[in-house]
Structure formats: structure tokens, C-alpha cells
mmCIF file of C-alpha atoms and ligand atoms in Angstrom:
data_model
loop_
_atom_site.group_PDB
_atom_site.id
_atom_site.type_symbol
_atom_site.label_atom_id
_atom_site.label_comp_id
_atom_site.label_asym_id
_atom_site.label_seq_id
_atom_site.Cartn_x
_atom_site.Cartn_y
_atom_site.Cartn_z
ATOM 1 C CA MET A 1275 186.583 32.058 -63.460
ATOM 2 C CA ALA A 1276 183.625 29.743 -63.096
ATOM 3 C CA SER A 1277 181.369 32.541 -61.900
ATOM 4 C CA ASN A 1278 182.522 34.721 -64.793
ATOM 5 C CA ARG A 1279 181.633 31.957 -67.201
ATOM 6 C CA ARG A 1280 178.233 31.521 -65.582
ATOM 7 C CA ALA A 1281 177.622 35.258 -65.750
ATOM 8 C CA PHE A 1282 178.535 35.255 -69.442
ATOM 9 C CA LEU A 1283 176.294 32.343 -70.253
ATOM 10 C CA THR A 1284 173.384 33.770 -68.304
ATOM 11 C CA ALA A 1285 173.846 37.202 -69.808
ATOM 12 C CA THR A 1286 173.975 35.647 -73.265
ATOM 13 C CA ALA A 1287 170.747 33.773 -72.665
ATOM 14 C CA VAL A 1288 169.002 36.833 -71.268
ATOM 15 C CA THR A 1289 170.200 38.956 -74.173
ATOM 16 C CA ALA A 1290 169.009 36.354 -76.661
ATOM 17 C CA LEU A 1291 165.597 36.202 -75.043
ATOM 18 C CA ALA A 1292 165.302 39.956 -74.812
ATOM 19 C CA ALA A 1293 166.213 40.314 -78.482
ATOM 20 C CA ALA A 1294 163.550 37.887 -79.667
ATOM 21 C CA PRO A 1295 160.894 39.625 -81.747
ATOM 22 C CA ALA A 1296 157.411 38.707 -80.608
ATOM 23 C CA THR A 1297 156.356 37.633 -84.084
ATOM 24 C CA ALA A 1298 159.350 35.419 -84.911
ATOM 25 C CA ALA A 1299 157.844 32.103 -83.875
ATOM 26 C CA PRO A 1300 155.351 30.747 -86.418
ATOM 27 C CA GLY A 1301 153.775 27.350 -85.884
ATOM 28 C CA PRO A 1302 153.487 25.283 -82.726
ATOM 29 C CA ARG A 1303 156.078 25.640 -80.021
ATOM 30 C CA PRO A 1304 158.536 22.730 -79.803
ATOM 31 C CA ARG A 1305 157.821 20.261 -77.046
ATOM 32 C CA PRO A 1306 161.073 18.540 -76.188
ATOM 33 C CA PRO A 1307 161.046 15.519 -73.877
ATOM 34 C CA VAL A 1308 161.345 16.812 -70.326
ATOM 35 C CA THR A 1309 162.466 13.684 -68.481
ATOM 36 C CA ALA A 1310 165.576 11.604 -68.997
ATOM 37 C CA ARG A 1311 163.439 8.544 -69.692
ATOM 38 C CA ALA A 1312 161.413 10.342 -72.341
ATOM 39 C CA ALA A 1313 164.592 11.775 -73.852
ATOM 40 C CA LEU A 1314 166.201 8.339 -74.070
ATOM 41 C CA ASP A 1315 163.031 6.868 -75.564
ATOM 42 C CA ALA A 1316 163.005 9.632 -78.204
ATOM 43 C CA LEU A 1317 166.633 8.955 -79.118
ATOM 44 C CA LEU A 1318 166.170 5.200 -79.383
ATOM 45 C CA ALA A 1319 162.951 5.572 -81.388
ATOM 46 C CA GLY A 1320 164.730 7.919 -83.784
ATOM 47 C CA ASN A 1321 167.592 5.456 -84.111
ATOM 48 C CA ARG A 1322 165.186 2.664 -84.956
ATOM 49 C CA ARG A 1323 163.822 4.825 -87.793
ATOM 50 C CA TYR A 1324 167.363 5.574 -88.978
ATOM 51 C CA ALA A 1325 168.469 1.940 -88.863
ATOM 52 C CA ALA A 1326 165.322 0.832 -90.693
ATOM 53 C CA ASP A 1327 165.985 3.449 -93.401
ATOM 54 C CA HIS A 1328 162.715 5.230 -92.605
ATOM 55 C CA PRO A 1329 163.928 8.528 -91.132
ATOM 56 C CA ARG A 1330 161.517 11.424 -90.717
ATOM 57 C CA HIS A 1331 164.237 14.107 -90.766
ATOM 58 C CA PRO A 1332 162.203 16.141 -88.283
ATOM 59 C CA HIS A 1333 162.729 19.753 -87.310
ATOM 60 C CA ASP A 1334 164.833 20.807 -90.275
ATOM 61 C CA SER A 1335 162.552 23.464 -91.809
ATOM 62 C CA ALA A 1336 162.981 27.226 -91.995
ATOM 63 C CA GLY A 1337 159.986 27.466 -89.642
ATOM 64 C CA ARG A 1338 161.835 25.425 -87.067
ATOM 65 C CA ARG A 1339 164.861 27.651 -87.511
ATOM 66 C CA HIS A 1340 162.771 30.769 -86.887
ATOM 67 C CA LEU A 1341 161.078 29.138 -83.909
ATOM 68 C CA LEU A 1342 164.412 28.468 -82.242
ATOM 69 C CA ALA A 1343 166.148 31.688 -83.189
ATOM 70 C CA ALA A 1344 165.433 33.206 -79.782
ATOM 71 C CA ALA A 1345 166.286 30.286 -77.517
ATOM 72 C CA GLN A 1346 167.165 26.608 -77.652
ATOM 73 C CA HIS A 1347 165.781 23.694 -75.651
ATOM 74 C CA PRO A 1348 167.748 20.582 -76.649
ATOM 75 C CA PHE A 1349 166.630 17.435 -74.840
ATOM 76 C CA ALA A 1350 169.865 15.435 -74.866
ATOM 77 C CA VAL A 1351 173.606 16.018 -74.697
ATOM 78 C CA ILE A 1352 175.500 13.633 -76.965
ATOM 79 C CA VAL A 1353 179.173 13.059 -76.149
ATOM 80 C CA GLY A 1354 180.312 11.344 -79.318
ATOM 81 C CA CYS A 1355 183.165 10.753 -81.730
ATOM 82 C CA VAL A 1356 184.068 12.999 -84.666
ATOM 83 C CA ASP A 1357 183.796 10.008 -87.013
ATOM 84 C CA SER A 1358 182.022 11.129 -90.182
ATOM 85 C CA ARG A 1359 179.903 7.964 -90.133
ATOM 86 C CA VAL A 1360 178.347 8.763 -86.743
ATOM 87 C CA PRO A 1361 176.537 12.132 -87.026
ATOM 88 C CA PRO A 1362 174.194 12.262 -84.009
ATOM 89 C CA GLU A 1363 171.330 14.177 -85.635
ATOM 90 C CA LEU A 1364 171.137 11.573 -88.402
ATOM 91 C CA VAL A 1365 171.828 8.526 -86.234
ATOM 92 C CA PHE A 1366 168.994 9.534 -83.877
ATOM 93 C CA ASP A 1367 166.780 11.073 -86.592
ATOM 94 C CA GLN A 1368 166.542 14.445 -84.859
ATOM 95 C CA GLY A 1369 166.732 18.008 -86.122
ATOM 96 C CA ILE A 1370 167.623 21.601 -85.378
ATOM 97 C CA GLY A 1371 167.636 22.392 -81.674
ATOM 98 C CA ASP A 1372 167.121 18.798 -80.511
ATOM 99 C CA LEU A 1373 170.621 17.671 -79.552
ATOM 100 C CA LEU A 1374 173.582 19.404 -77.981
ATOM 101 C CA CYS A 1375 176.463 17.505 -79.586
ATOM 102 C CA ILE A 1376 180.014 17.463 -78.268
ATOM 103 C CA ARG A 1377 182.322 15.528 -80.547
ATOM 104 C CA THR A 1378 185.983 14.653 -80.142
ATOM 105 C CA ALA A 1379 187.954 11.810 -81.692
ATOM 106 C CA GLY A 1380 187.277 8.825 -79.459
ATOM 107 C CA GLN A 1381 184.795 10.845 -77.330
ATOM 108 C CA VAL A 1382 187.465 11.778 -74.785
ATOM 109 C CA LEU A 1383 186.984 14.134 -71.857
ATOM 110 C CA ASP A 1384 188.881 17.356 -71.345
ATOM 111 C CA GLU A 1385 187.971 20.666 -69.733
ATOM 112 C CA ALA A 1386 186.356 22.015 -72.900
ATOM 113 C CA VAL A 1387 184.162 18.923 -73.169
ATOM 114 C CA LEU A 1388 183.256 18.996 -69.479
ATOM 115 C CA GLY A 1389 182.421 22.700 -69.670
ATOM 116 C CA SER A 1390 180.234 22.054 -72.702
ATOM 117 C CA ILE A 1391 178.367 19.255 -70.910
ATOM 118 C CA GLN A 1392 177.864 21.548 -67.941
ATOM 119 C CA TYR A 1393 176.486 24.251 -70.221
ATOM 120 C CA GLY A 1394 173.898 21.792 -71.506
ATOM 121 C CA VAL A 1395 172.947 20.302 -68.158
ATOM 122 C CA GLU A 1396 173.122 23.349 -65.920
ATOM 123 C CA GLU A 1397 172.326 26.295 -68.163
ATOM 124 C CA LEU A 1398 169.940 24.644 -70.614
ATOM 125 C CA GLY A 1399 168.458 22.072 -68.209
ATOM 126 C CA VAL A 1400 169.076 19.078 -70.475
ATOM 127 C CA PRO A 1401 167.930 15.931 -68.601
ATOM 128 C CA LEU A 1402 170.032 13.301 -70.417
ATOM 129 C CA VAL A 1403 173.699 12.862 -71.319
ATOM 130 C CA LEU A 1404 174.491 10.013 -73.720
ATOM 131 C CA VAL A 1405 178.077 8.921 -74.345
ATOM 132 C CA LEU A 1406 178.204 7.351 -77.801
ATOM 133 C CA GLY A 1407 181.072 5.061 -78.773
ATOM 134 C CA HIS A 1408 181.193 3.171 -82.050
ATOM 135 C CA GLU A 1409 182.837 0.168 -83.596
ATOM 136 C CA ARG A 1410 186.043 0.452 -85.641
ATOM 137 C CA CYS A 1411 186.884 3.812 -84.035
ATOM 138 C CA GLY A 1412 190.070 5.351 -85.443
ATOM 139 C CA ALA A 1413 191.097 6.851 -82.111
ATOM 140 C CA VAL A 1414 190.840 3.421 -80.484
ATOM 141 C CA ALA A 1415 192.822 1.876 -83.349
ATOM 142 C CA ALA A 1416 195.565 4.484 -82.934
ATOM 143 C CA THR A 1417 195.699 3.748 -79.213
ATOM 144 C CA LEU A 1418 196.039 0.001 -79.745
ATOM 145 C CA GLU A 1419 198.712 0.569 -82.395
ATOM 146 C CA HIS A 1420 200.659 2.706 -79.959
ATOM 147 C CA LEU A 1421 200.459 0.037 -77.261
ATOM 148 C CA ARG A 1422 201.394 -2.767 -79.679
ATOM 149 C CA THR A 1423 204.402 -1.042 -81.231
ATOM 150 C CA GLY A 1424 205.484 1.545 -78.673
ATOM 151 C CA ALA A 1425 205.705 4.070 -81.496
ATOM 152 C CA PRO A 1426 205.375 7.689 -80.350
ATOM 153 C CA VAL A 1427 202.031 9.386 -80.915
ATOM 154 C CA PRO A 1428 202.335 12.474 -83.121
ATOM 155 C CA GLY A 1429 201.434 15.932 -81.878
ATOM 156 C CA HIS A 1430 197.985 16.631 -80.526
ATOM 157 C CA LEU A 1431 196.883 13.026 -80.959
ATOM 158 C CA GLU A 1432 198.701 12.255 -77.720
ATOM 159 C CA LEU A 1433 195.839 13.620 -75.608
ATOM 160 C CA LEU A 1434 193.364 11.313 -77.327
ATOM 161 C CA VAL A 1435 195.540 8.249 -76.914
ATOM 162 C CA ASP A 1436 196.345 9.053 -73.298
ATOM 163 C CA GLU A 1437 192.619 9.146 -72.513
ATOM 164 C CA ILE A 1438 191.922 5.788 -74.170
ATOM 165 C CA VAL A 1439 195.022 3.886 -72.975
ATOM 166 C CA PRO A 1440 193.564 2.931 -69.552
ATOM 167 C CA ALA A 1441 190.570 1.181 -71.159
ATOM 168 C CA ALA A 1442 192.881 -0.596 -73.608
ATOM 169 C CA ARG A 1443 195.151 -1.799 -70.825
ATOM 170 C CA ARG A 1444 192.224 -3.039 -68.732
ATOM 171 C CA THR A 1445 190.853 -5.133 -71.581
ATOM 172 C CA ARG A 1446 194.045 -6.362 -73.237
ATOM 173 C CA ALA A 1447 193.872 -9.867 -71.736
ATOM 174 C CA LEU A 1448 190.229 -10.479 -72.645
ATOM 175 C CA PRO A 1449 189.462 -12.968 -75.418
ATOM 176 C CA GLY A 1450 187.954 -11.597 -78.623
ATOM 177 C CA ASP A 1451 188.177 -8.197 -80.302
ATOM 178 C CA TRP A 1452 190.508 -5.915 -78.327
ATOM 179 C CA ALA A 1453 189.311 -2.794 -80.159
ATOM 180 C CA GLU A 1454 185.672 -3.601 -79.367
ATOM 181 C CA HIS A 1455 186.489 -4.279 -75.713
ATOM 182 C CA THR A 1456 188.466 -1.031 -75.516
ATOM 183 C CA MET A 1457 185.712 1.049 -77.105
ATOM 184 C CA ARG A 1458 183.104 -0.355 -74.719
ATOM 185 C CA ALA A 1459 185.306 0.045 -71.630
ATOM 186 C CA HIS A 1460 186.271 3.584 -72.607
ATOM 187 C CA ALA A 1461 182.692 4.706 -73.275
ATOM 188 C CA ALA A 1462 181.582 3.187 -69.959
ATOM 189 C CA TRP A 1463 184.456 4.930 -68.185
ATOM 190 C CA VAL A 1464 183.496 8.304 -69.700
ATOM 191 C CA ARG A 1465 179.889 7.690 -68.618
ATOM 192 C CA ASP A 1466 180.968 6.829 -65.077
ATOM 193 C CA ALA A 1467 183.279 9.860 -64.871
ATOM 194 C CA ILE A 1468 180.404 12.156 -65.861
ATOM 195 C CA ARG A 1469 178.071 10.409 -63.408
ATOM 196 C CA ALA A 1470 180.591 10.851 -60.596
ATOM 197 C CA ASP A 1471 181.085 14.569 -61.258
ATOM 198 C CA PRO A 1472 178.844 16.664 -58.995
ATOM 199 C CA SER A 1473 178.628 19.312 -61.730
ATOM 200 C CA PHE A 1474 176.242 17.026 -63.611
ATOM 201 C CA GLY A 1475 174.197 15.716 -60.714
ATOM 202 C CA ALA A 1476 170.909 16.818 -62.249
ATOM 203 C CA ALA A 1477 171.350 14.727 -65.392
ATOM 204 C CA HIS A 1478 170.873 11.059 -66.149
ATOM 205 C CA VAL A 1479 173.938 9.635 -67.907
ATOM 206 C CA GLU A 1480 174.072 6.596 -70.186
ATOM 207 C CA ALA A 1481 176.607 5.095 -72.581
ATOM 208 C CA ALA A 1482 175.859 3.398 -75.873
ATOM 209 C CA ARG A 1483 177.507 1.705 -78.848
ATOM 210 C CA PHE A 1484 176.809 2.543 -82.475
ATOM 211 C CA ASP A 1485 177.061 -0.287 -84.982
ATOM 212 C CA LEU A 1486 178.416 0.973 -88.306
ATOM 213 C CA ASP A 1487 176.993 -2.001 -90.190
ATOM 214 C CA THR A 1488 173.410 -2.019 -88.930
ATOM 215 C CA GLY A 1489 173.062 1.616 -87.851
ATOM 216 C CA ARG A 1490 171.687 0.476 -84.496
ATOM 217 C CA VAL A 1491 172.509 2.083 -81.160
ATOM 218 C CA SER A 1492 172.521 -0.190 -78.096
ATOM 219 C CA LEU A 1493 172.952 0.872 -74.489
ATOM 220 C CA LEU A 1494 176.035 -0.379 -72.670
ATOM 221 C CA PRO A 1495 175.708 -2.109 -69.282
HETATM 222 ZN ZN1 ZN B 1823 185.616 7.144 -83.459
#
């Protein structure tokens, strides 16, 4: 199965490259950051622009679209939440072809997410994976509500809650904001799980917190 998937992905990439017309790339070629450090610096610099309300909105032109039509070279994988207030391209002031974004409610891991990360790291050579949690996350709130009341979790939401429950249980006795503690512990756990997986050995993995009020992203210890 894995080798079939690899063969498909490789064949897709080769086909895409082979189909690229020689004249379809006007303007300078994109130069994405090639190291994890440079990739992280680019993300954090973009976030500073976003938070300061001075975004450049780079790489969103038709020329950029044409340039990338044949092949993509994103420089970071973002494992983030579906929350409509945390769109990675805006939060990090990046554009088309810059970020490979994988979003689930509460940035949980499942096989589809792991396979998508592996596609970015292994097939596209992305040097950095950033797990992005955020304050006042609805998936975290649903998890805490379930633990407080014991009420059953409806339908497909159960997978999300099951993934976040361990972080909530570990932090329940801490003083302060349980939801904030849970979000931080869960994002750090996702980061550590990706770090520990040999499938992603080539990538540098970090976790961060997005502040809805200030727009700032800060790395988690
Ligand atoms: Zn969320």
C-alpha cells in the first residue's frame, strides 16, 4: 500500500513536470527557504507583519500562479486547526505555493494527516513542520465540556475529542486556564509524536500558539 502510494505520488510529480510548457514561467523563479531555520524565520517574520497590520500579501499574483503551475516547492508544513480565525497563509503573510497546510479541528493526528505530512516532508522535501494551536479553540472547549459533564460526544466529533482528552487530563489539576493548558499540552504532544515518527526524520518540527487577540504566534517550549 505504501509503495503504491509512493509510486502514485512520484508518477504524479513526474507527469506534472513533463507536462510543464517551457514558456509557462514568467518572472524570477521562487526561492523558498531551504533550511528549517530559514523557514521558521520566514514564518515568524511574516507573522510579525500580520500582527502589526502591515502584511505584504506576497505571492498571490497570476504570475505566481503560472510560475507554480508545473511544480510546487512549499517551505513549511503547517498542522493547524480549521478555525476560521487562524488561516495560515494570512497569519504568516505567505502566498500561493508557500505553505502546505493540513487543518483539522483541534489539529489532531490521524492517518490522513500523517500521510499528508509525509507527502510534504518526503515527496516535496519540506524542511519544517509547524504544529499551530490557538487560544479559545472550539475542539478543546468541546473536550473539556465532555470531561466536565460526561455527556456523550456526537458522531464524528468523537475522534477529535478522543485525541485531545489525554492533554486535558494531564493538565486538569494545574492552576489557571484549563483550556489554555490543554491547548498547549496537546500541541506539544502532536509535535512530539511527529518528531518521534521515523517517517518524518528529515524535518525539523516545532509547535506554536496563535493569539487571537494580538495575532502573534509564539513557539511553545
Ligand atoms: Zn481550534
